[in-house]
PDB file of C-alpha atoms in Angstrom:
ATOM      1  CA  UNK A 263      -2.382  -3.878 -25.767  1.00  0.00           C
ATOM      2  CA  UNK A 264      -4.141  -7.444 -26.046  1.00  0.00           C
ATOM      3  CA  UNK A 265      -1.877  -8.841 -23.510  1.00  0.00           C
ATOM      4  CA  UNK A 266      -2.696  -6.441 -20.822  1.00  0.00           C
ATOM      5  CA  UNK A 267      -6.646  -6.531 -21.613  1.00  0.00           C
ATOM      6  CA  UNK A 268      -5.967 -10.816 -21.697  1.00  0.00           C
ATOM      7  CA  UNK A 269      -4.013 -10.154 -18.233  1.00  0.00           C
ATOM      8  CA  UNK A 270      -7.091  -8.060 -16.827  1.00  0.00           C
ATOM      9  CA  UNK A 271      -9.773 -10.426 -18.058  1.00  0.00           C
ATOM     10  CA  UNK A 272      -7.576 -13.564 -16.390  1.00  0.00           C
ATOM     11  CA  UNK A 273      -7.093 -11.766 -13.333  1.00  0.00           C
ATOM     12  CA  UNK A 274     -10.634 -11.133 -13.240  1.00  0.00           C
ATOM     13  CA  UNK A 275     -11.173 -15.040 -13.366  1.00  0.00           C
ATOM     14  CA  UNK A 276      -8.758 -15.989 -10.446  1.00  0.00           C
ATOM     15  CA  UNK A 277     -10.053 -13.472  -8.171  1.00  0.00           C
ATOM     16  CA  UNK A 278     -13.221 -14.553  -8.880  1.00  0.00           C
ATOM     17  CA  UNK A 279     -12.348 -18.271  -8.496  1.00  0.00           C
ATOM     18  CA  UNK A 280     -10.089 -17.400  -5.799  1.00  0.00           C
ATOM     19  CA  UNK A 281     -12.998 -15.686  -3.928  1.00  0.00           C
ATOM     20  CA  UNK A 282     -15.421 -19.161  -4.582  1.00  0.00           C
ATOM     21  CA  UNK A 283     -12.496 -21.107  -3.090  1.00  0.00           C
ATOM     22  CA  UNK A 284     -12.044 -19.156   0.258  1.00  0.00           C
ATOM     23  CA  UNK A 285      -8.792 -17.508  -0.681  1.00  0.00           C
ATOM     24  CA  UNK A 286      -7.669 -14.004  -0.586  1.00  0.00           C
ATOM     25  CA  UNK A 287      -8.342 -12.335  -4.602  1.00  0.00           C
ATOM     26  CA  UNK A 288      -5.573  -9.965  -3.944  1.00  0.00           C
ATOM     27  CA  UNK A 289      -2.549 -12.718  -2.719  1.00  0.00           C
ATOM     28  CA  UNK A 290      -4.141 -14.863  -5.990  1.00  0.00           C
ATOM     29  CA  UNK A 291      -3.923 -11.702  -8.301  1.00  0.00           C
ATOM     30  CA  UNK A 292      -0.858 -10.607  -6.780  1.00  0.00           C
ATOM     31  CA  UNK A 293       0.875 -13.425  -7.829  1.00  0.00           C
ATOM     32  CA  UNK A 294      -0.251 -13.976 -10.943  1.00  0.00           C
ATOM     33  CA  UNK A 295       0.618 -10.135 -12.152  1.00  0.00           C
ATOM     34  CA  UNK A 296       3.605 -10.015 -10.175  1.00  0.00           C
ATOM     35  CA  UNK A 297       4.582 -13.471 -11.852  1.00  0.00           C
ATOM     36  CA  UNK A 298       4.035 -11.864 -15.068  1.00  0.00           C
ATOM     37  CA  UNK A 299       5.793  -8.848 -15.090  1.00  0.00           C
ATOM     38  CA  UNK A 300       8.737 -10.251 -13.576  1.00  0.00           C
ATOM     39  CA  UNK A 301       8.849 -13.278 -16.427  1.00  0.00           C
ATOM     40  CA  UNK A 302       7.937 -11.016 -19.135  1.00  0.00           C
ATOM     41  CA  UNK A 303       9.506  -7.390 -18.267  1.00  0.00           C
ATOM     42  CA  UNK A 304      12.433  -8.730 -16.105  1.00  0.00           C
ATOM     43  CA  UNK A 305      13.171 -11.403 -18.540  1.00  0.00           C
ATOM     44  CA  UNK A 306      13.111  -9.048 -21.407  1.00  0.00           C
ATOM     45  CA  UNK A 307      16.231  -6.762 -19.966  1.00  0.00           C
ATOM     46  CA  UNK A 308      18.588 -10.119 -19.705  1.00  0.00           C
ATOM     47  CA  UNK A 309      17.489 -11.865 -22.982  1.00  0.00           C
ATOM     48  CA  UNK A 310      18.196 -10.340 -26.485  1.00  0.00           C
ATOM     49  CA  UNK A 311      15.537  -9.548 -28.133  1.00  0.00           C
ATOM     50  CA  UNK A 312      14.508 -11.501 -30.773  1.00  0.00           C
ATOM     51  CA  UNK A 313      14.247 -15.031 -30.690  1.00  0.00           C
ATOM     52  CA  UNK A 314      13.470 -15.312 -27.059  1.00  0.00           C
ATOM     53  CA  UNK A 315      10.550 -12.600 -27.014  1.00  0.00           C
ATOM     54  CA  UNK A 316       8.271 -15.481 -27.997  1.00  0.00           C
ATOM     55  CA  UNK A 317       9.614 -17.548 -25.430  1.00  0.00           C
ATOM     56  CA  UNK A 318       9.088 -15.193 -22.379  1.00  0.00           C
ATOM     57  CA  UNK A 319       5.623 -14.404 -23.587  1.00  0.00           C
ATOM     58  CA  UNK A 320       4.796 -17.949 -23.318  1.00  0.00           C
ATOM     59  CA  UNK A 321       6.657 -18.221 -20.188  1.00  0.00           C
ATOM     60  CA  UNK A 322       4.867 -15.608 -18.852  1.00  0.00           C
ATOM     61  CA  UNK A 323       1.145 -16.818 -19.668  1.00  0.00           C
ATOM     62  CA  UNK A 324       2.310 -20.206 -18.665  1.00  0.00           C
ATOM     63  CA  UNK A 325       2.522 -19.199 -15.472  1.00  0.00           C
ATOM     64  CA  UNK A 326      -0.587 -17.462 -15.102  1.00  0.00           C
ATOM     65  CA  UNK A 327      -1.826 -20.602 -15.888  1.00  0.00           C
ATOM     66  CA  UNK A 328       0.138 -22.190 -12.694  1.00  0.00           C
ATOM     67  CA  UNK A 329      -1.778 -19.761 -10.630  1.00  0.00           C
ATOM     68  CA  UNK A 330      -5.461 -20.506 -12.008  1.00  0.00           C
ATOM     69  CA  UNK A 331      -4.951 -23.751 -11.886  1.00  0.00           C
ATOM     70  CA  UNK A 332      -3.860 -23.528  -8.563  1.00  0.00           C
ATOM     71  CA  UNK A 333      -6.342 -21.653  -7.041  1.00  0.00           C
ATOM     72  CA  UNK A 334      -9.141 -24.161  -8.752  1.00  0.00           C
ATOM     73  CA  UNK A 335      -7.786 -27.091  -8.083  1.00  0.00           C
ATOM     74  CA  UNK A 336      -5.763 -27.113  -5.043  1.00  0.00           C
ATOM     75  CA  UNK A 337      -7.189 -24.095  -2.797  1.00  0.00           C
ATOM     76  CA  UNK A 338     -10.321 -25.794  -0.733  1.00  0.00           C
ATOM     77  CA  UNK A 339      -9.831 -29.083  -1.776  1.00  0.00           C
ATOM     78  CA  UNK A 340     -10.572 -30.331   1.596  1.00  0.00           C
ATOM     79  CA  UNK A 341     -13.805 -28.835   1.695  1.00  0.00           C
ATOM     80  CA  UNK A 342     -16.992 -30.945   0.873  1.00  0.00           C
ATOM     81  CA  UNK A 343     -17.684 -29.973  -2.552  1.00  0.00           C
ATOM     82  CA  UNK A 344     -21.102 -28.955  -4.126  1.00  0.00           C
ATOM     83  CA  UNK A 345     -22.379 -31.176  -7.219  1.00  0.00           C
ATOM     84  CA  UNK A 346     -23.791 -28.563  -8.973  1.00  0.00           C
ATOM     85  CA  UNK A 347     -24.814 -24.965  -8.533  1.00  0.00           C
ATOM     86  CA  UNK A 348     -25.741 -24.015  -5.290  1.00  0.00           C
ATOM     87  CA  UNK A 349     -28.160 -21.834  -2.844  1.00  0.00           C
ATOM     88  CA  UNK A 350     -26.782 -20.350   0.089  1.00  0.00           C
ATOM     89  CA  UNK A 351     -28.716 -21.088   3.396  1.00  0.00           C
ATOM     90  CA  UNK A 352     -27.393 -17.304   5.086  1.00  0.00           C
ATOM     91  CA  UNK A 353     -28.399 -14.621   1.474  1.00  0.00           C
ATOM     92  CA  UNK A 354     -29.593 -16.844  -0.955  1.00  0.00           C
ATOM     93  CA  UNK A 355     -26.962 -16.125  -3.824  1.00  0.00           C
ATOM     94  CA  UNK A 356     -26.182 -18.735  -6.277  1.00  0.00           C
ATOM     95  CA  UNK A 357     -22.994 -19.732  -6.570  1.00  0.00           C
ATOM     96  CA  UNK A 358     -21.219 -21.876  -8.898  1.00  0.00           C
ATOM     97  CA  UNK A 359     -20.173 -25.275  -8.382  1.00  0.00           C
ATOM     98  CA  UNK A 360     -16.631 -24.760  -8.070  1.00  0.00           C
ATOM     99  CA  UNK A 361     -17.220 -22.432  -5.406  1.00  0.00           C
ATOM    100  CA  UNK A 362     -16.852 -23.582  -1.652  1.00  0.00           C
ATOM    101  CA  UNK A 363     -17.928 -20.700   0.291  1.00  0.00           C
ATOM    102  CA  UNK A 364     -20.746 -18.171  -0.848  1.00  0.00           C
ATOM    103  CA  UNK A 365     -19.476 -15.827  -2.965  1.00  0.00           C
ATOM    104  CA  UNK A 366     -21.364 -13.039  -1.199  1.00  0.00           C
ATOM    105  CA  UNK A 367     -21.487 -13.745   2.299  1.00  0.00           C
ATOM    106  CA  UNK A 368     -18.704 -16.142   2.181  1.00  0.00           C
ATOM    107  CA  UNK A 369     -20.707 -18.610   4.605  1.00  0.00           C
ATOM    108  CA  UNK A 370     -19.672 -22.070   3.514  1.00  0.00           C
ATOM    109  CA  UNK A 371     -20.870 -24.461   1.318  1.00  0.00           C
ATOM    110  CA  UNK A 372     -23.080 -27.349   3.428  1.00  0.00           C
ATOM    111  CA  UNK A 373     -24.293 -30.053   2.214  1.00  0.00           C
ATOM    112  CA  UNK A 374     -28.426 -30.731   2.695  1.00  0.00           C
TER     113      UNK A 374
END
């Protein structure tokens, strides 16, 4: 039960940092849950239990952490990057500084 509310709240982040970044929240989540379930469920029916349940569970977070850290750090890293938290010039919103396009309008991020 922890693991799937840890999976929703992760999610949650790289579709959120996904969206900041000018990348598609559902290809980002996709991969990360799909990543999952196939380390964690599909590894589970051709280990034994036991030993190795502690091993896919890592395996499987692990990766999760591939795809976060993908999305933040490689997705839009050829876009000019804000310093700081920023104002967009089209609605206004305020945006975080890892983001690269608004996160509501998603006009890019400009620098003044």
């Amino acid at each position: 039960m922890f693991e799937i509310i840890g999976l929703v709240v992760a999610c949650t982040a790289i579709a959120t940092l996904a969206r900041g970044r000018g990348a598609s929240p559902v290809l980002a989540v996709g991969a990360a849950v799909g990543g999952w379930v196939m380390i964690e469920i599909g590894g589970g029916l051709f280990l034994p239990s036991g030993d190795y349940r502690l091993v896919l569970i890592l395996s499987a977070w692990g990766w999760v952490a591939l795809v976060a850290g993908f999305v933040r750090f490689v997705i839009g890293a050829g876009r000019p990057k804000p310093d700081s938290k920023w104002s967009c010039s089209n609605c206004h919103y305020l945006n975080n500084a890892s983001a690269v396009i608004c996160e509501a309008c998603t006009q890019p991020w400009r620098s003044a």
